[in-house]
N, CA, C and O atoms as a CHARMM CRD file, in Angstrom:
* protein
*
  336
    1    1 MET  N     18.65100  24.33600  -5.02500 PROA 1      0.00000
    2    1 MET  CA    17.29000  24.48100  -4.57700 PROA 1      0.00000
    3    1 MET  C     17.12100  25.83500  -3.90200 PROA 1      0.00000
    4    1 MET  O     18.01700  26.32200  -3.21300 PROA 1      0.00000
    5    2 LYS  N     15.97700  26.41900  -4.11100 PROA 2      0.00000
    6    2 LYS  CA    15.68200  27.68700  -3.44300 PROA 2      0.00000
    7    2 LYS  C     15.42400  27.44100  -1.95700 PROA 2      0.00000
    8    2 LYS  O     14.68300  26.52500  -1.60000 PROA 2      0.00000
    9    3 PRO  N     16.01800  28.23800  -1.10800 PROA 3      0.00000
   10    3 PRO  CA    15.76100  28.05100   0.32600 PROA 3      0.00000
   11    3 PRO  C     14.37900  28.57800   0.72400 PROA 3      0.00000
   12    3 PRO  O     13.90400  29.57800   0.18700 PROA 3      0.00000
   13    4 GLY  N     13.74400  27.88400   1.67900 PROA 4      0.00000
   14    4 GLY  CA    12.49200  28.34600   2.25100 PROA 4      0.00000
   15    4 GLY  C     11.22000  27.96400   1.52100 PROA 4      0.00000
   16    4 GLY  O     10.13400  28.31400   1.98300 PROA 4      0.00000
   17    5 ILE  N     11.30700  27.25300   0.38600 PROA 5      0.00000
   18    5 ILE  CA    10.07800  26.89800  -0.33900 PROA 5      0.00000
   19    5 ILE  C      9.76100  25.40500  -0.27800 PROA 5      0.00000
   20    5 ILE  O      8.68100  24.98500  -0.69400 PROA 5      0.00000
   21    6 HSD  N     10.69100  24.60300   0.23500 PROA 6      0.00000
   22    6 HSD  CA    10.49100  23.16200   0.28200 PROA 6      0.00000
   23    6 HSD  C     10.08300  22.73000   1.68900 PROA 6      0.00000
   24    6 HSD  O     10.54500  23.31300   2.67000 PROA 6      0.00000
   25    7 PRO  N      9.21700  21.70600   1.79900 PROA 7      0.00000
   26    7 PRO  CA     8.82100  21.23100   3.13100 PROA 7      0.00000
   27    7 PRO  C      9.98800  20.53500   3.82200 PROA 7      0.00000
   28    7 PRO  O     10.92100  20.07100   3.16700 PROA 7      0.00000
   29    8 ALA  N      9.92900  20.46600   5.12700 PROA 8      0.00000
   30    8 ALA  CA    10.97700  19.80400   5.90100 PROA 8      0.00000
   31    8 ALA  C     10.98200  18.31100   5.59500 PROA 8      0.00000
   32    8 ALA  O      9.92800  17.68000   5.51600 PROA 8      0.00000
   33    9 TYR  N     12.16200  17.76100   5.42700 PROA 9      0.00000
   34    9 TYR  CA    12.34600  16.35600   5.08100 PROA 9      0.00000
   35    9 TYR  C     13.11200  15.70200   6.21800 PROA 9      0.00000
   36    9 TYR  O     14.26800  16.04500   6.46500 PROA 9      0.00000
   37   10 GLY  N     12.47900  14.76100   6.91300 PROA 10     0.00000
   38   10 GLY  CA    13.14700  14.15000   8.04200 PROA 10     0.00000
   39   10 GLY  C     12.61300  12.77700   8.35000 PROA 10     0.00000
   40   10 GLY  O     11.73900  12.27900   7.64100 PROA 10     0.00000
   41   11 PRO  N     13.12700  12.14700   9.40400 PROA 11     0.00000
   42   11 PRO  CA    12.69100  10.79800   9.75300 PROA 11     0.00000
   43   11 PRO  C     11.25500  10.77500  10.27300 PROA 11     0.00000
   44   11 PRO  O     10.85300  11.62200  11.07100 PROA 11     0.00000
   45   12 VAL  N     10.49300   9.79000   9.80500 PROA 12     0.00000
   46   12 VAL  CA     9.09100   9.60600  10.19000 PROA 12     0.00000
   47   12 VAL  C      8.82800   8.10700  10.30200 PROA 12     0.00000
   48   12 VAL  O      9.34700   7.32200   9.50800 PROA 12     0.00000
   49   13 VAL  N      8.03200   7.71300  11.27500 PROA 13     0.00000
   50   13 VAL  CA     7.62100   6.31500  11.41600 PROA 13     0.00000
   51   13 VAL  C      6.23900   6.17100  10.78400 PROA 13     0.00000
   52   13 VAL  O      5.31500   6.90700  11.12800 PROA 13     0.00000
   53   14 PHE  N      6.10100   5.23000   9.86800 PROA 14     0.00000
   54   14 PHE  CA     4.80600   4.89600   9.28300 PROA 14     0.00000
   55   14 PHE  C      4.33800   3.60300   9.94000 PROA 14     0.00000
   56   14 PHE  O      5.04900   2.59800   9.92100 PROA 14     0.00000
   57   15 ARG  N      3.13600   3.63000  10.52200 PROA 15     0.00000
   58   15 ARG  CA     2.58300   2.48400  11.24200 PROA 15     0.00000
   59   15 ARG  C      1.36100   1.97600  10.49700 PROA 15     0.00000
   60   15 ARG  O      0.39900   2.71400  10.28700 PROA 15     0.00000
   61   16 ASP  N      1.40600   0.71100  10.09900 PROA 16     0.00000
   62   16 ASP  CA     0.30800   0.06500   9.37100 PROA 16     0.00000
   63   16 ASP  C     -0.69900  -0.44900  10.37900 PROA 16     0.00000
   64   16 ASP  O     -0.37900  -1.32100  11.18700 PROA 16     0.00000
   65   17 LYS  N     -1.91500   0.08300  10.34100 PROA 17     0.00000
   66   17 LYS  CA    -2.95700  -0.33100  11.28500 PROA 17     0.00000
   67   17 LYS  C     -3.43000  -1.76000  11.02500 PROA 17     0.00000
   68   17 LYS  O     -3.74800  -2.47800  11.97300 PROA 17     0.00000
   69   18 ALA  N     -3.48200  -2.18500   9.77400 PROA 18     0.00000
   70   18 ALA  CA    -4.00800  -3.50000   9.43400 PROA 18     0.00000
   71   18 ALA  C     -3.04900  -4.61300   9.83600 PROA 18     0.00000
   72   18 ALA  O     -3.48800  -5.64800  10.33800 PROA 18     0.00000
   73   19 ALA  N     -1.75400  -4.42400   9.62700 PROA 19     0.00000
   74   19 ALA  CA    -0.78300  -5.48000   9.89900 PROA 19     0.00000
   75   19 ALA  C     -0.11500  -5.32700  11.25400 PROA 19     0.00000
   76   19 ALA  O      0.47600  -6.27900  11.76400 PROA 19     0.00000
   77   20 GLY  N     -0.20100  -4.14600  11.84300 PROA 20     0.00000
   78   20 GLY  CA     0.43900  -3.91500  13.11900 PROA 20     0.00000
   79   20 GLY  C      1.94200  -3.73500  13.02400 PROA 20     0.00000
   80   20 GLY  O      2.64300  -3.83500  14.03000 PROA 20     0.00000
   81   21 SER  N      2.44400  -3.47300  11.83100 PROA 21     0.00000
   82   21 SER  CA     3.87800  -3.27700  11.65400 PROA 21     0.00000
   83   21 SER  C      4.18400  -1.79300  11.48700 PROA 21     0.00000
   84   21 SER  O      3.29500  -0.99200  11.20100 PROA 21     0.00000
   85   22 ALA  N      5.43700  -1.44300  11.66600 PROA 22     0.00000
   86   22 ALA  CA     5.85900  -0.06200  11.52400 PROA 22     0.00000
   87   22 ALA  C      7.24900  -0.03500  10.91300 PROA 22     0.00000
   88   22 ALA  O      8.03300  -0.96800  11.08900 PROA 22     0.00000
   89   23 PHE  N      7.55300   1.05200  10.18600 PROA 23     0.00000
   90   23 PHE  CA     8.89500   1.19400   9.63300 PROA 23     0.00000
   91   23 PHE  C      9.30500   2.65400   9.67500 PROA 23     0.00000
   92   23 PHE  O      8.47800   3.55700   9.55400 PROA 23     0.00000
   93   24 LEU  N     10.58200   2.85800   9.84600 PROA 24     0.00000
   94   24 LEU  CA    11.16200   4.19200   9.93300 PROA 24     0.00000
   95   24 LEU  C     11.75400   4.54400   8.58500 PROA 24     0.00000
   96   24 LEU  O     12.52500   3.77100   8.01500 PROA 24     0.00000
   97   25 THR  N     11.39400   5.70800   8.07700 PROA 25     0.00000
   98   25 THR  CA    11.91600   6.18800   6.80300 PROA 25     0.00000
   99   25 THR  C     11.98500   7.70600   6.85800 PROA 25     0.00000
  100   25 THR  O     11.66700   8.30200   7.88800 PROA 25     0.00000
  101   26 ARG  N     12.38900   8.32700   5.78500 PROA 26     0.00000
  102   26 ARG  CA    12.42300   9.78100   5.71400 PROA 26     0.00000
  103   26 ARG  C     11.29200  10.23800   4.80100 PROA 26     0.00000
  104   26 ARG  O     11.02400   9.62000   3.77100 PROA 26     0.00000
  105   27 SER  N     10.63600  11.31900   5.18500 PROA 27     0.00000
  106   27 SER  CA     9.49200  11.80100   4.43200 PROA 27     0.00000
  107   27 SER  C      9.22600  13.26100   4.76000 PROA 27     0.00000
  108   27 SER  O      9.77300  13.80600   5.71800 PROA 27     0.00000
  109   28 THR  N      8.38000  13.88300   3.95300 PROA 28     0.00000
  110   28 THR  CA     7.92000  15.24300   4.24200 PROA 28     0.00000
  111   28 THR  C      6.60600  15.21900   5.01100 PROA 28     0.00000
  112   28 THR  O      6.10700  16.27000   5.41300 PROA 28     0.00000
  113   29 ALA  N      6.03300  14.02500   5.22300 PROA 29     0.00000
  114   29 ALA  CA     4.79200  13.89600   5.98900 PROA 29     0.00000
  115   29 ALA  C      5.05100  14.28100   7.44300 PROA 29     0.00000
  116   29 ALA  O      6.11000  13.98600   7.99700 PROA 29     0.00000
  117   30 THR  N      4.07300  14.94100   8.04600 PROA 30     0.00000
  118   30 THR  CA     4.22600  15.35300   9.43600 PROA 30     0.00000
  119   30 THR  C      3.03400  14.85600  10.24900 PROA 30     0.00000
  120   30 THR  O      1.98600  14.51100   9.70300 PROA 30     0.00000
  121   31 SER  N      3.22300  14.82900  11.56200 PROA 31     0.00000
  122   31 SER  CA     2.17400  14.41200  12.46700 PROA 31     0.00000
  123   31 SER  C      2.45700  14.98200  13.84700 PROA 31     0.00000
  124   31 SER  O      3.61000  15.18800  14.22700 PROA 31     0.00000
  125   32 LYS  N      1.38300  15.23400  14.59300 PROA 32     0.00000
  126   32 LYS  CA     1.54200  15.70700  15.96400 PROA 32     0.00000
  127   32 LYS  C      1.78200  14.54500  16.91800 PROA 32     0.00000
  128   32 LYS  O      2.31300  14.73800  18.01200 PROA 32     0.00000
  129   33 LYS  N      1.39200  13.33100  16.50700 PROA 33     0.00000
  130   33 LYS  CA     1.61700  12.14500  17.33100 PROA 33     0.00000
  131   33 LYS  C      3.07400  11.70800  17.20300 PROA 33     0.00000
  132   33 LYS  O      3.67900  11.83900  16.13900 PROA 33     0.00000
  133   34 THR  N      3.62500  11.19300  18.28400 PROA 34     0.00000
  134   34 THR  CA     4.99900  10.70200  18.26500 PROA 34     0.00000
  135   34 THR  C      5.05000   9.30300  18.84300 PROA 34     0.00000
  136   34 THR  O      4.12200   8.85600  19.51600 PROA 34     0.00000
  137   35 VAL  N      6.15300   8.62000  18.56800 PROA 35     0.00000
  138   35 VAL  CA     6.37200   7.27200  19.07800 PROA 35     0.00000
  139   35 VAL  C      7.85900   7.12200  19.39400 PROA 35     0.00000
  140   35 VAL  O      8.71500   7.67200  18.70000 PROA 35     0.00000
  141   36 LYS  N      8.14800   6.37000  20.44900 PROA 36     0.00000
  142   36 LYS  CA     9.53600   6.08500  20.78500 PROA 36     0.00000
  143   36 LYS  C      9.96200   4.86700  19.97300 PROA 36     0.00000
  144   36 LYS  O      9.34800   3.80400  20.07500 PROA 36     0.00000
  145   37 TRP  N     10.99700   5.01600  19.18000 PROA 37     0.00000
  146   37 TRP  CA    11.43900   3.97000  18.26700 PROA 37     0.00000
  147   37 TRP  C     12.44900   3.06300  18.95000 PROA 37     0.00000
  148   37 TRP  O     12.86900   3.33400  20.07500 PROA 37     0.00000
  149   38 GLU  N     12.84000   1.98600  18.27500 PROA 38     0.00000
  150   38 GLU  CA    13.74700   0.98000  18.81500 PROA 38     0.00000
  151   38 GLU  C     15.11500   1.53600  19.18400 PROA 38     0.00000
  152   38 GLU  O     15.78800   0.99500  20.06100 PROA 38     0.00000
  153   39 ASP  N     15.53300   2.61500  18.51900 PROA 39     0.00000
  154   39 ASP  CA    16.84600   3.19100  18.79700 PROA 39     0.00000
  155   39 ASP  C     16.82400   4.15800  19.98200 PROA 39     0.00000
  156   39 ASP  O     17.85100   4.74300  20.32900 PROA 39     0.00000
  157   40 GLY  N     15.65300   4.32400  20.60200 PROA 40     0.00000
  158   40 GLY  CA    15.53300   5.18400  21.77100 PROA 40     0.00000
  159   40 GLY  C     15.11900   6.61000  21.45700 PROA 40     0.00000
  160   40 GLY  O     14.82100   7.37300  22.37500 PROA 40     0.00000
  161   41 ASN  N     15.09200   6.99000  20.19200 PROA 41     0.00000
  162   41 ASN  CA    14.68600   8.33900  19.78900 PROA 41     0.00000
  163   41 ASN  C     13.18000   8.41000  19.59500 PROA 41     0.00000
  164   41 ASN  O     12.52200   7.39400  19.37300 PROA 41     0.00000
  165   42 THR  N     12.64500   9.61600  19.68000 PROA 42     0.00000
  166   42 THR  CA    11.22600   9.85100  19.45800 PROA 42     0.00000
  167   42 THR  C     11.03100  10.46600  18.08800 PROA 42     0.00000
  168   42 THR  O     11.69200  11.44300  17.73700 PROA 42     0.00000
  169   43 TYR  N     10.11600   9.89000  17.30700 PROA 43     0.00000
  170   43 TYR  CA     9.85200  10.34400  15.94300 PROA 43     0.00000
  171   43 TYR  C      8.35300  10.59700  15.76400 PROA 43     0.00000
  172   43 TYR  O      7.53900  10.02200  16.48700 PROA 43     0.00000
  173   44 PRO  N      7.98500  11.45100  14.81100 PROA 44     0.00000
  174   44 PRO  CA     6.55600  11.58700  14.48900 PROA 44     0.00000
  175   44 PRO  C      6.05800  10.29500  13.84000 PROA 44     0.00000
  176   44 PRO  O      6.79300   9.64000  13.10100 PROA 44     0.00000
  177   45 VAL  N      4.81600   9.93900  14.11900 PROA 45     0.00000
  178   45 VAL  CA     4.25600   8.70400  13.57500 PROA 45     0.00000
  179   45 VAL  C      3.03500   9.03700  12.72800 PROA 45     0.00000
  180   45 VAL  O      2.18800   9.83800  13.12400 PROA 45     0.00000
  181   46 VAL  N      2.95600   8.40600  11.54800 PROA 46     0.00000
  182   46 VAL  CA     1.82800   8.56400  10.63700 PROA 46     0.00000
  183   46 VAL  C      1.16200   7.20000  10.52100 PROA 46     0.00000
  184   46 VAL  O      1.79000   6.23600  10.08200 PROA 46     0.00000
  185   47 ASP  N     -0.10900   7.11400  10.91300 PROA 47     0.00000
  186   47 ASP  CA    -0.86000   5.86700  10.81200 PROA 47     0.00000
  187   47 ASP  C     -1.44800   5.75000   9.41200 PROA 47     0.00000
  188   47 ASP  O     -2.08700   6.68000   8.92000 PROA 47     0.00000
  189   48 VAL  N     -1.22900   4.60600   8.77500 PROA 48     0.00000
  190   48 VAL  CA    -1.76400   4.34900   7.44300 PROA 48     0.00000
  191   48 VAL  C     -2.67400   3.12900   7.51000 PROA 48     0.00000
  192   48 VAL  O     -2.46500   2.23900   8.33500 PROA 48     0.00000
  193   49 GLU  N     -3.67200   3.08600   6.65400 PROA 49     0.00000
  194   49 GLU  CA    -4.62000   1.97600   6.63200 PROA 49     0.00000
  195   49 GLU  C     -4.00800   0.71400   6.03700 PROA 49     0.00000
  196   49 GLU  O     -4.29300  -0.39300   6.49300 PROA 49     0.00000
  197   50 ILE  N     -3.16600   0.88200   5.02000 PROA 50     0.00000
  198   50 ILE  CA    -2.61300  -0.27700   4.32800 PROA 50     0.00000
  199   50 ILE  C     -1.22400   0.08300   3.81000 PROA 50     0.00000
  200   50 ILE  O     -0.98100   1.21200   3.38200 PROA 50     0.00000
  201   51 SER  N     -0.32700  -0.87800   3.85300 PROA 51     0.00000
  202   51 SER  CA     1.02600  -0.69200   3.32600 PROA 51     0.00000
  203   51 SER  C      1.44900  -1.99800   2.66000 PROA 51     0.00000
  204   51 SER  O      0.63800  -2.91100   2.51000 PROA 51     0.00000
  205   52 SER  N      2.69900  -2.08600   2.26800 PROA 52     0.00000
  206   52 SER  CA     3.16900  -3.30600   1.62200 PROA 52     0.00000
  207   52 SER  C      3.13700  -4.50100   2.57700 PROA 52     0.00000
  208   52 SER  O      3.16300  -5.64700   2.13100 PROA 52     0.00000
  209   53 ALA  N      3.08200  -4.24500   3.87800 PROA 53     0.00000
  210   53 ALA  CA     3.02300  -5.33800   4.85200 PROA 53     0.00000
  211   53 ALA  C      1.64800  -5.99700   4.89800 PROA 53     0.00000
  212   53 ALA  O      1.53600  -7.14700   5.32200 PROA 53     0.00000
  213   54 SER  N      0.59900  -5.29200   4.47100 PROA 54     0.00000
  214   54 SER  CA    -0.74500  -5.86500   4.55400 PROA 54     0.00000
  215   54 SER  C     -1.48900  -5.88700   3.21900 PROA 54     0.00000
  216   54 SER  O     -2.58300  -6.44600   3.15100 PROA 54     0.00000
  217   55 HSD  N     -0.94500  -5.31100   2.17500 PROA 55     0.00000
  218   55 HSD  CA    -1.63900  -5.27900   0.88300 PROA 55     0.00000
  219   55 HSD  C     -1.59600  -6.66300   0.23700 PROA 55     0.00000
  220   55 HSD  O     -0.52700  -7.27100   0.17200 PROA 55     0.00000
  221   56 PRO  N     -2.72600  -7.17200  -0.24100 PROA 56     0.00000
  222   56 PRO  CA    -2.77000  -8.51900  -0.80700 PROA 56     0.00000
  223   56 PRO  C     -1.80600  -8.74100  -1.97200 PROA 56     0.00000
  224   56 PRO  O     -1.30200  -9.85200  -2.14100 PROA 56     0.00000
  225   57 PHE  N     -1.54100  -7.72900  -2.76500 PROA 57     0.00000
  226   57 PHE  CA    -0.62400  -7.90000  -3.89700 PROA 57     0.00000
  227   57 PHE  C      0.78200  -8.22700  -3.40800 PROA 57     0.00000
  228   57 PHE  O      1.45300  -9.08600  -3.97900 PROA 57     0.00000
  229   58 TYR  N      1.22500  -7.55700  -2.36800 PROA 58     0.00000
  230   58 TYR  CA     2.58300  -7.75600  -1.86100 PROA 58     0.00000
  231   58 TYR  C      2.70300  -8.96200  -0.93900 PROA 58     0.00000
  232   58 TYR  O      3.78400  -9.54000  -0.82500 PROA 58     0.00000
  233   59 THR  N      1.62700  -9.34700  -0.28500 PROA 59     0.00000
  234   59 THR  CA     1.68100 -10.49200   0.62900 PROA 59     0.00000
  235   59 THR  C      1.43200 -11.81200  -0.09200 PROA 59     0.00000
  236   59 THR  O      1.63800 -12.87600   0.49200 PROA 59     0.00000
  237   60 GLY  N      0.99700 -11.76600  -1.33800 PROA 60     0.00000
  238   60 GLY  CA     0.76600 -12.98400  -2.11100 PROA 60     0.00000
  239   60 GLY  C     -0.58700 -13.60200  -1.88100 PROA 60     0.00000
  240   60 GLY  O     -0.80400 -14.75200  -2.26300 PROA 60     0.00000
  241   61 THR  N     -1.50400 -12.88300  -1.27000 PROA 61     0.00000
  242   61 THR  CA    -2.83300 -13.43300  -1.01600 PROA 61     0.00000
  243   61 THR  C     -3.88600 -12.86100  -1.96300 PROA 61     0.00000
  244   61 THR  O     -5.08400 -12.99500  -1.71100 PROA 61     0.00000
  245   62 ALA  N     -3.45100 -12.23000  -3.04400 PROA 62     0.00000
  246   62 ALA  CA    -4.39300 -11.64500  -3.99800 PROA 62     0.00000
  247   62 ALA  C     -5.15100 -12.76100  -4.72400 PROA 62     0.00000
  248   62 ALA  O     -4.58100 -13.80200  -5.04900 PROA 62     0.00000
  249   63 ARG  N     -6.42600 -12.53000  -4.96900 PROA 63     0.00000
  250   63 ARG  CA    -7.25600 -13.49300  -5.67800 PROA 63     0.00000
  251   63 ARG  C     -7.94600 -12.79100  -6.83800 PROA 63     0.00000
  252   63 ARG  O     -8.30500 -11.61600  -6.75400 PROA 63     0.00000
  253   64 VAL  N     -8.12200 -13.53400  -7.91600 PROA 64     0.00000
  254   64 VAL  CA    -8.89400 -13.03800  -9.04700 PROA 64     0.00000
  255   64 VAL  C    -10.27700 -13.64600  -8.93400 PROA 64     0.00000
  256   64 VAL  O    -10.42700 -14.86700  -8.97500 PROA 64     0.00000
  257   65 LEU  N    -11.27300 -12.81900  -8.79500 PROA 65     0.00000
  258   65 LEU  CA   -12.63800 -13.31200  -8.63000 PROA 65     0.00000
  259   65 LEU  C    -13.36900 -13.23000  -9.95800 PROA 65     0.00000
  260   65 LEU  O    -13.34300 -12.19900 -10.63000 PROA 65     0.00000
  261   66 ASP  N    -14.01100 -14.30800 -10.32700 PROA 66     0.00000
  262   66 ASP  CA   -14.83000 -14.35300 -11.52800 PROA 66     0.00000
  263   66 ASP  C    -16.27700 -14.24100 -11.08000 PROA 66     0.00000
  264   66 ASP  O    -16.91700 -15.24100 -10.75500 PROA 66     0.00000
  265   67 THR  N    -16.78400 -13.02800 -11.06500 PROA 67     0.00000
  266   67 THR  CA   -18.14400 -12.82600 -10.58900 PROA 67     0.00000
  267   67 THR  C    -19.13700 -13.14600 -11.69500 PROA 67     0.00000
  268   67 THR  O    -19.02600 -12.64700 -12.81500 PROA 67     0.00000
  269   68 ALA  N    -20.08800 -13.97100 -11.36800 PROA 68     0.00000
  270   68 ALA  CA   -21.21100 -14.33100 -12.24000 PROA 68     0.00000
  271   68 ALA  C    -20.76000 -14.98200 -13.54000 PROA 68     0.00000
  272   68 ALA  O    -21.43200 -14.82700 -14.56000 PROA 68     0.00000
  273   69 GLY  N    -19.64800 -15.70500 -13.53600 PROA 69     0.00000
  274   69 GLY  CA   -19.23200 -16.46700 -14.70900 PROA 69     0.00000
  275   69 GLY  C    -18.91600 -15.62400 -15.92600 PROA 69     0.00000
  276   69 GLY  O    -19.25700 -16.02100 -17.04000 PROA 69     0.00000
  277   70 ARG  N    -18.29800 -14.51300 -15.76400 PROA 70     0.00000
  278   70 ARG  CA   -18.02600 -13.62000 -16.90300 PROA 70     0.00000
  279   70 ARG  C    -17.11600 -14.25500 -17.93900 PROA 70     0.00000
  280   70 ARG  O    -17.30000 -14.04900 -19.13800 PROA 70     0.00000
  281   71 VAL  N    -16.14000 -15.02300 -17.48800 PROA 71     0.00000
  282   71 VAL  CA   -15.24200 -15.68100 -18.43300 PROA 71     0.00000
  283   71 VAL  C    -16.01100 -16.70600 -19.25800 PROA 71     0.00000
  284   71 VAL  O    -15.86600 -16.76500 -20.47900 PROA 71     0.00000
  285   72 GLU  N    -16.82900 -17.51400 -18.58500 PROA 72     0.00000
  286   72 GLU  CA   -17.59700 -18.52100 -19.31000 PROA 72     0.00000
  287   72 GLU  C    -18.58200 -17.88600 -20.28700 PROA 72     0.00000
  288   72 GLU  O    -18.76500 -18.38600 -21.39700 PROA 72     0.00000
  289   73 ARG  N    -19.21100 -16.79800 -19.88400 PROA 73     0.00000
  290   73 ARG  CA   -20.13600 -16.09800 -20.76600 PROA 73     0.00000
  291   73 ARG  C    -19.40800 -15.55100 -21.99800 PROA 73     0.00000
  292   73 ARG  O    -19.93200 -15.61600 -23.11000 PROA 73     0.00000
  293   74 PHE  N    -18.21400 -15.01900 -21.80000 PROA 74     0.00000
  294   74 PHE  CA   -17.42400 -14.51500 -22.91800 PROA 74     0.00000
  295   74 PHE  C    -17.05600 -15.65400 -23.86900 PROA 74     0.00000
  296   74 PHE  O    -17.14700 -15.51200 -25.08800 PROA 74     0.00000
  297   75 GLU  N    -16.64100 -16.77900 -23.29700 PROA 75     0.00000
  298   75 GLU  CA   -16.27000 -17.92300 -24.13700 PROA 75     0.00000
  299   75 GLU  C    -17.46200 -18.47500 -24.90000 PROA 75     0.00000
  300   75 GLU  O    -17.30000 -18.90700 -26.04100 PROA 75     0.00000
  301   76 ARG  N    -18.66300 -18.47900 -24.30900 PROA 76     0.00000
  302   76 ARG  CA   -19.85500 -18.92300 -25.03300 PROA 76     0.00000
  303   76 ARG  C    -20.17000 -18.00500 -26.20400 PROA 76     0.00000
  304   76 ARG  O    -20.52300 -18.47500 -27.28600 PROA 76     0.00000
  305   77 ARG  N    -20.04500 -16.70800 -25.99500 PROA 77     0.00000
  306   77 ARG  CA   -20.36900 -15.75800 -27.05100 PROA 77     0.00000
  307   77 ARG  C    -19.35900 -15.79400 -28.19300 PROA 77     0.00000
  308   77 ARG  O    -19.73900 -15.81900 -29.36300 PROA 77     0.00000
  309   78 TYR  N    -18.08500 -15.79700 -27.85400 PROA 78     0.00000
  310   78 TYR  CA   -17.05600 -15.60400 -28.86800 PROA 78     0.00000
  311   78 TYR  C    -16.21800 -16.83700 -29.11500 PROA 78     0.00000
  312   78 TYR  O    -15.30800 -16.79600 -29.94200 PROA 78     0.00000
  313   79 GLY  N    -16.48700 -17.91200 -28.44100 PROA 79     0.00000
  314   79 GLY  CA   -15.75100 -19.15300 -28.64900 PROA 79     0.00000
  315   79 GLY  C    -14.43800 -19.15500 -27.88200 PROA 79     0.00000
  316   79 GLY  O    -13.90600 -18.11500 -27.49400 PROA 79     0.00000
  317   80 ARG  N    -13.95100 -20.34600 -27.68600 PROA 80     0.00000
  318   80 ARG  CA   -12.68000 -20.49100 -26.97300 PROA 80     0.00000
  319   80 ARG  C    -11.53600 -20.12200 -27.90000 PROA 80     0.00000
  320   80 ARG  O    -11.63100 -20.29700 -29.11500 PROA 80     0.00000
  321   81 ARG  N    -10.48600 -19.62600 -27.34200 PROA 81     0.00000
  322   81 ARG  CA    -9.29800 -19.25100 -28.11600 PROA 81     0.00000
  323   81 ARG  C     -8.61100 -20.52600 -28.58600 PROA 81     0.00000
  324   81 ARG  O     -8.39200 -21.44100 -27.79100 PROA 81     0.00000
  325   82 GLY  N     -8.27300 -20.59400 -29.85500 PROA 82     0.00000
  326   82 GLY  CA    -7.57100 -21.74900 -30.39900 PROA 82     0.00000
  327   82 GLY  C     -8.44300 -22.95700 -30.63400 PROA 82     0.00000
  328   82 GLY  O     -7.91900 -24.04600 -30.86800 PROA 82     0.00000
  329   83 ALA  N     -9.75400 -22.81000 -30.58300 PROA 83     0.00000
  330   83 ALA  CA   -10.66100 -23.95400 -30.78000 PROA 83     0.00000
  331   83 ALA  C    -10.70000 -24.37100 -32.24800 PROA 83     0.00000
  332   83 ALA  O    -10.96900 -25.53200 -32.55700 PROA 83     0.00000
  333   84 ASN  N    -10.43400 -23.43800 -33.14600 PROA 84     0.00000
  334   84 ASN  CA   -10.51500 -23.77000 -34.58200 PROA 84     0.00000
  335   84 ASN  C     -9.23300 -24.30900 -35.08300 PROA 84     0.00000
  336   84 ASN  O     -9.12100 -24.64000 -36.26300 PROA 84     0.00000
């Protein structure tokens, strides 16, 4: 790798505002805010709106919404699959 052209890569805490959870990882993201972590060290903290801790797909609370009966309307127009 060429020296001096890559961003600094180091430990960063990502804090999920929706779930109230946080995790320590390595990233090139930076922040002026810091937080004291469980190990006693201070790390930069990046607040995120949503992460795997609060996203419905990962938490298992995802729902498929059928707005205005679209499935039923499709079945009326084109018939049910396997009806013949």
